[in-house]
XYZ file of C-alpha atoms in Angstrom:
441
model
C 31.484 7.449 -21.389
C 29.257 8.288 -24.132
C 30.990 9.554 -27.266
C 30.045 13.307 -28.418
C 29.208 11.949 -32.636
C 25.942 14.257 -33.946
C 24.144 10.907 -35.555
C 24.484 8.960 -32.076
C 23.176 12.635 -30.243
C 20.386 12.619 -32.703
C 19.684 9.319 -31.801
C 20.046 9.204 -27.875
C 17.879 12.534 -27.740
C 15.417 10.884 -29.955
C 15.054 8.024 -27.631
C 14.719 10.237 -24.613
C 11.414 12.054 -26.060
C 10.330 8.709 -26.950
C 10.770 7.907 -23.166
C 9.317 10.905 -21.754
C 6.251 10.386 -24.170
C 5.686 6.805 -22.901
C 6.380 8.288 -19.194
C 9.299 6.097 -18.775
C 11.096 8.513 -16.706
C 13.799 5.578 -15.493
C 15.101 5.587 -19.052
C 14.836 9.106 -19.635
C 17.089 9.737 -16.705
C 19.653 7.325 -18.092
C 19.331 8.525 -21.436
C 19.853 12.673 -19.756
C 23.214 11.162 -18.375
C 24.466 9.855 -21.870
C 23.713 13.127 -23.405
C 25.213 15.175 -20.855
C 28.582 12.638 -20.573
C 28.877 13.058 -24.331
C 28.887 16.940 -23.917
C 26.282 17.581 -26.671
C 24.265 20.569 -26.116
C 21.148 20.393 -24.642
C 17.535 20.800 -26.499
C 15.012 22.521 -25.106
C 12.895 19.741 -23.801
C 16.102 17.953 -22.117
C 17.022 21.697 -20.540
C 13.483 21.407 -18.730
C 13.889 17.661 -17.865
C 17.147 18.507 -16.216
C 16.134 21.539 -14.531
C 12.973 19.343 -13.094
C 15.316 16.790 -11.768
C 17.368 19.425 -10.153
C 13.938 20.836 -8.547
C 13.237 17.779 -7.316
C 16.710 17.137 -5.701
C 16.475 20.619 -4.193
C 12.904 19.473 -2.600
C 14.163 16.347 -1.208
C 17.519 18.173 0.415
C 15.446 20.827 2.322
C 12.852 18.095 3.471
C 16.110 16.085 4.915
C 16.798 19.258 6.714
C 13.186 19.743 7.881
C 13.449 16.046 8.764
C 16.533 16.685 10.969
C 15.208 19.694 12.560
C 11.657 17.587 13.518
C 14.206 14.855 15.142
C 15.929 17.752 17.100
C 12.929 18.855 18.292
C 10.960 15.541 19.288
C 14.450 14.485 21.008
C 13.976 17.828 22.971
C 10.315 17.593 24.081
C 11.558 13.602 25.362
C 13.974 15.059 27.228
C 11.645 17.612 28.899
C 9.202 14.590 29.517
C 12.156 12.440 31.396
C 13.060 15.808 33.466
C 8.777 16.249 34.475
C 7.116 13.016 33.463
C 3.588 15.639 34.523
C 4.324 17.324 31.338
C 2.689 13.850 29.505
C -0.633 15.540 29.986
C -3.098 13.295 28.505
C -0.766 10.950 26.985
C -0.801 7.212 27.104
C 2.489 5.283 27.794
C 1.035 2.610 25.453
C -0.293 4.581 22.509
C 1.722 6.827 20.004
C 0.444 9.906 20.409
C 0.044 11.850 17.170
C 1.971 14.618 16.075
C 0.658 17.716 14.162
C 4.077 17.870 12.582
C 3.640 14.339 11.177
C 0.100 14.641 10.130
C 0.679 17.703 8.604
C 3.723 15.715 6.219
C 1.252 12.662 5.256
C -1.605 15.499 4.111
C 0.793 17.474 2.096
C 2.704 14.963 0.556
C -0.386 12.190 -0.076
C -2.451 15.390 -1.185
C -5.522 14.453 1.025
C -8.314 16.455 0.355
C -11.872 15.658 3.160
C -14.504 16.180 0.386
C -16.820 15.596 3.290
C -16.717 13.437 6.812
C -16.490 10.079 5.344
C -14.746 10.787 1.827
C -10.767 11.100 1.509
C -8.931 12.292 -1.601
C -5.756 10.993 -2.299
C -3.571 11.804 -5.453
C 0.133 12.224 -4.009
C 2.704 9.840 -1.868
C 5.662 9.983 0.290
C 8.186 9.154 -2.628
C 11.537 8.568 -0.369
C 9.896 5.683 1.766
C 7.772 4.453 -1.756
C 10.079 4.916 -4.503
C 12.458 2.784 -2.631
C 10.080 0.158 -1.257
C 8.853 -0.305 -5.345
C 12.508 -0.521 -6.342
C 13.167 -2.986 -3.925
C 10.253 -5.308 -4.674
C 10.852 -5.301 -8.550
C 14.367 -5.702 -8.314
C 13.057 -9.039 -5.990
C 10.480 -10.267 -8.893
C 13.136 -9.927 -11.474
C 15.734 -11.964 -9.445
C 12.625 -14.360 -8.985
C 11.638 -15.083 -12.739
C 15.694 -15.042 -13.891
C 15.159 -18.579 -12.404
C 11.896 -19.388 -12.770
C 11.520 -18.372 -16.383
C 14.148 -21.082 -17.206
C 11.239 -23.680 -16.996
C 9.644 -24.788 -20.321
C 6.154 -24.105 -19.297
C 6.621 -20.705 -17.540
C 4.789 -18.897 -20.153
C 1.814 -20.664 -19.453
C 2.397 -20.799 -15.492
C 2.644 -17.178 -16.068
C -0.755 -16.900 -18.218
C -2.668 -19.227 -15.663
C -1.769 -16.973 -12.267
C -2.807 -13.527 -14.645
C -6.197 -15.186 -15.757
C -6.755 -16.035 -12.183
C -5.750 -13.023 -10.252
C -7.341 -10.336 -13.181
C -10.591 -11.648 -11.710
C -9.874 -9.262 -8.970
C -11.044 -6.255 -11.296
C -14.554 -7.199 -11.939
C -15.364 -8.150 -7.953
C -14.534 -11.505 -8.146
C -12.895 -13.980 -6.270
C -9.502 -15.915 -7.640
C -8.197 -18.936 -6.566
C -4.396 -17.706 -5.814
C -3.698 -21.696 -6.516
C -1.196 -21.199 -9.361
C 2.561 -21.486 -8.538
C 3.295 -17.623 -10.088
C 0.408 -16.475 -8.120
C 2.318 -14.789 -5.275
C 4.636 -13.133 -8.134
C 1.564 -11.795 -10.263
C 0.003 -10.546 -7.130
C 2.781 -8.737 -6.170
C 3.562 -6.993 -9.362
C -0.331 -6.314 -10.164
C -1.874 -5.582 -6.775
C -0.024 -5.333 -3.768
C 1.867 -1.842 -4.404
C -1.499 -0.162 -4.437
C -3.132 -2.444 -1.148
C 0.022 -1.515 1.182
C -0.364 2.070 -0.058
C -4.219 1.497 1.100
C -3.456 -0.256 4.127
C -0.478 2.580 4.971
C -3.222 4.935 4.760
C -5.558 3.188 6.733
C -2.594 2.956 9.590
C -2.437 6.681 9.182
C -5.855 7.418 10.161
C -5.725 5.051 12.860
C -2.232 6.843 14.191
C -4.278 10.089 13.823
C -7.484 9.202 15.891
C -4.659 8.094 18.687
C -5.257 4.446 18.621
C -1.985 3.228 17.482
C -0.282 1.236 20.174
C 3.514 0.994 20.901
C 2.908 -2.659 21.547
C 0.162 -4.030 19.356
C -0.893 -7.527 18.619
C -2.710 -7.733 14.923
C -4.461 -10.961 13.873
C -4.593 -10.294 9.750
C -7.318 -12.434 8.437
C -6.955 -13.758 4.944
C -3.415 -11.997 5.303
C -2.113 -12.884 1.732
C 1.705 -11.790 1.603
C 1.463 -9.347 5.045
C -0.040 -6.591 2.973
C -1.176 -5.064 6.617
C 2.147 -5.740 7.819
C 4.212 -3.725 5.180
C 1.506 -0.618 5.259
C 2.135 -0.376 8.948
C 6.015 -0.704 8.550
C 6.301 1.805 5.579
C 4.217 4.034 7.880
C 6.371 3.853 10.923
C 9.248 4.219 8.222
C 8.154 7.634 7.472
C 7.594 9.059 10.618
C 11.221 7.945 11.640
C 12.521 10.542 9.520
C 10.662 13.786 11.340
C 10.251 12.473 14.980
C 12.150 9.796 17.363
C 8.994 7.112 17.685
C 9.188 5.043 21.132
C 10.573 1.714 21.315
C 7.520 -0.521 19.170
C 6.833 -3.790 19.231
C 4.290 -5.786 16.618
C 3.307 -9.131 17.189
C 1.502 -10.292 13.716
C -0.535 -13.158 13.793
C -1.052 -14.356 9.668
C -3.948 -16.360 8.899
C -3.733 -17.247 5.397
C -4.597 -20.118 3.504
C -2.295 -19.977 0.489
C 1.453 -20.676 2.110
C 3.056 -19.320 -1.245
C 1.950 -16.157 -0.597
C 2.844 -16.056 3.015
C 5.988 -17.429 2.215
C 7.007 -14.955 -0.400
C 5.730 -11.730 1.492
C 8.206 -12.938 4.123
C 10.792 -13.532 1.835
C 10.449 -10.282 0.724
C 10.270 -8.546 4.413
C 13.622 -10.318 5.588
C 14.987 -9.156 2.151
C 14.023 -5.325 2.416
C 12.326 -4.754 5.548
C 14.543 -6.464 8.326
C 18.057 -4.883 7.632
C 16.675 -1.362 7.820
C 17.829 0.520 10.611
C 14.415 1.575 11.775
C 13.031 -1.839 10.853
C 9.547 -2.637 12.659
C 10.170 -4.905 15.441
C 8.075 -7.473 14.292
C 7.539 -11.128 15.403
C 5.690 -13.120 13.132
C 3.351 -16.251 13.435
C 1.767 -17.870 10.441
C -1.275 -20.265 10.182
C -2.179 -21.817 6.809
C -5.808 -22.916 8.153
C -8.651 -22.254 6.358
C -11.027 -19.637 7.723
C -13.851 -22.227 6.987
C -12.263 -24.906 8.853
C -12.620 -22.095 12.030
C -14.084 -24.686 14.327
C -11.351 -27.093 14.216
C -8.679 -24.857 14.221
C -10.023 -22.147 16.713
C -7.769 -23.330 19.748
C -4.693 -22.198 17.622
C -5.492 -18.538 17.678
C -5.110 -17.025 20.953
C -7.956 -15.892 22.794
C -8.640 -12.323 24.059
C -5.037 -11.182 22.705
C -5.552 -8.898 19.872
C -5.471 -4.936 19.678
C -6.717 -5.218 16.170
C -8.297 -7.756 13.828
C -8.126 -7.103 10.261
C -9.677 -8.071 7.453
C -8.364 -6.461 3.984
C -10.089 -7.216 1.121
C -11.045 -10.793 1.967
C -14.713 -10.721 1.130
C -16.212 -12.626 -1.234
C -18.779 -12.128 -3.862
C -19.954 -15.443 -3.897
C -22.922 -15.289 -1.203
C -22.674 -18.983 -0.291
C -18.863 -18.156 1.146
C -19.534 -14.470 1.698
C -21.893 -15.756 4.964
C -20.172 -18.805 6.051
C -17.301 -16.376 6.028
C -19.398 -13.482 8.048
C -20.379 -16.006 10.521
C -16.535 -17.397 10.702
C -15.468 -13.384 11.263
C -18.077 -12.903 14.058
C -16.795 -15.948 15.927
C -13.454 -14.528 15.582
C -14.252 -11.209 16.560
C -16.209 -12.314 20.105
C -13.366 -14.891 20.952
C -9.896 -13.071 19.592
C -10.296 -9.296 20.145
C -9.186 -7.661 23.038
C -12.082 -5.844 25.240
C -10.924 -2.732 23.718
C -10.030 -3.689 20.942
C -10.531 -2.478 17.208
C -11.656 -4.359 14.058
C -10.051 -2.707 10.726
C -11.889 -3.524 7.604
C -10.812 -2.751 4.131
C -13.379 -3.667 1.379
C -13.259 -2.488 -2.338
C -16.211 -0.647 -3.460
C -17.868 -3.156 -5.513
C -17.872 -5.802 -2.691
C -19.492 -3.246 -0.424
C -22.226 -2.165 -2.701
C -23.206 -5.180 -5.179
C -24.485 -7.540 -2.295
C -27.602 -4.978 -1.558
C -27.892 -4.300 -5.010
C -27.269 -0.954 -5.225
C -25.099 1.259 -7.356
C -22.220 3.618 -5.853
C -23.575 7.164 -6.099
C -22.999 10.818 -4.654
C -25.526 10.085 -1.944
C -23.851 9.905 1.222
C -27.081 8.871 3.254
C -27.407 5.575 1.117
C -23.699 5.175 1.339
C -23.831 5.558 5.335
C -26.656 2.995 5.172
C -24.902 0.025 3.124
C -21.801 0.670 5.537
C -23.954 0.177 8.617
C -25.475 -2.783 7.507
C -22.429 -4.198 6.071
C -20.851 -3.337 10.043
C -23.766 -4.801 11.656
C -24.123 -7.704 9.542
C -20.290 -8.661 11.346
C -22.014 -8.217 14.787
C -20.126 -4.934 15.176
C -20.621 -1.222 16.089
C -18.995 1.104 13.808
C -16.604 3.465 15.172
C -15.816 5.736 11.728
C -15.221 5.008 8.099
C -13.524 6.548 5.126
C -14.098 6.386 1.417
C -10.532 6.232 0.267
C -10.251 7.410 -3.446
C -7.921 8.960 -6.027
C -10.861 10.905 -7.433
C -13.151 13.556 -6.225
C -16.532 12.009 -6.748
C -18.205 8.817 -5.898
C -19.626 7.854 -9.230
C -17.803 5.153 -11.217
C -16.181 6.280 -14.603
C -14.934 5.051 -17.539
C -11.650 2.746 -17.498
C -10.934 5.407 -19.995
C -11.701 8.224 -17.958
C -9.796 7.003 -14.851
C -6.606 6.350 -17.170
C -6.103 9.827 -18.512
C -7.165 10.874 -14.922
C -4.529 8.397 -13.595
C -1.699 9.927 -16.178
C -2.686 13.433 -15.022
C -2.914 13.337 -11.617
C -1.735 9.778 -9.672
C 2.089 8.998 -8.726
C 3.176 6.566 -11.056
C 4.797 3.090 -10.486
C 8.278 4.114 -11.872
C 9.961 0.640 -11.094
C 6.830 -1.989 -11.477
C 5.696 -0.816 -14.798
C 8.475 -2.073 -17.224
C 7.687 -5.423 -15.499
C 3.923 -4.670 -15.775
C 4.412 -4.008 -19.681
C 6.829 -7.016 -20.145
C 5.009 -9.770 -18.705
C 1.318 -8.204 -18.425
C 1.450 -6.885 -21.667
C 0.218 -3.199 -20.676
C 0.168 -0.764 -22.532
C 0.024 1.763 -19.971
C 2.598 2.846 -17.020
C 0.759 1.691 -13.845
C -0.350 4.342 -11.133
C -0.928 4.167 -7.212
C -4.838 4.354 -7.088
C -7.344 3.855 -4.618
C -11.221 2.671 -4.264
C -11.520 1.338 -0.876
C -13.681 1.556 2.209
C -11.781 1.554 5.327
C -14.078 0.765 8.279
C -13.309 0.631 11.820
C -15.485 -0.992 14.066
C -15.486 -2.383 17.765
C -17.737 -5.101 19.272
């Protein structure tokens, strides 16, 4: 228990203000508890912060009450449908019917704003789901580093992995071949990419295209970002309505087995023990996509409802051309007749091969997207530009940093690790700058 000592009280208050200034809410929470425990008189900033925490708790309590009411309503609907199956007009037993309450919940919590038919701004998040996910991921990294850091060459191993994976920021292709590449990816880009995959699956769900028994082929799957995005979306929905039993068959095609292994390791540690855990069957394939001709018999033909390519579009022209030919062959051989292809691509990698700079021109954007889809041998169903901002035009890092601090959800638990190991001078935020494209053969 903290003591009521004037000097200690002043020091705790000073640390509290410094923590708030840096955006370190975890430390601020701890210091406020110590200040209250000591019986010290709260300063004006401390009182305001305490009121903020109380308001957030009230909001969470209110949300839980609403969630309970939604679950009761969903159960009531299910009972009615069991009594009279004819009430299920327009519903398919094999597809999750979009629930208006859940769509409204996601739209409000993620602060979704449709600026036009193809541009969707997102600045919010489902804190209950993502905070818990992020905290457990940060704990997972800490456990890994507690043993790995005993190696004499730990710093050089970390520096090599960071230098390699930072190439993504400039639109280049990392090698992911270093011992700590999986850990660095999980720290720096995994949360943002899961955030994006979550919203991509939400858009598919909203379109009425998400099967209850779904077979997914994830090309260049990394640590399973696509599977995590779907699992967290189902986790969000379970608090609002009773979803029917689901089964996910997930085929991970990823050459870097270390990425696959770390992703599965965390899945078993975090996702599987949950009461609402996704019923998923995993199959792992560490073949290179460029060796597809020799490995094609391993991938089930005419089996998959979705073939997903998330962020695996090469900058190198030769590799890009080769990969497109392989992707086209996989779509032809492995996708079910009515299956879909889901592609998530960074703005830089979509526009640069065309020699075009992203602008506010929707006609130019549509032309680039359609050409990209046609080069894949596909027909466009729809696309969305998922962005944190309200404009397409790029801005400077400094301008975006200011916008992020003022508007975007912070990564509360990962930011301290990024400051420690990446030497970041700022806290990370959940940010989007990707095109989500749905297509068919």
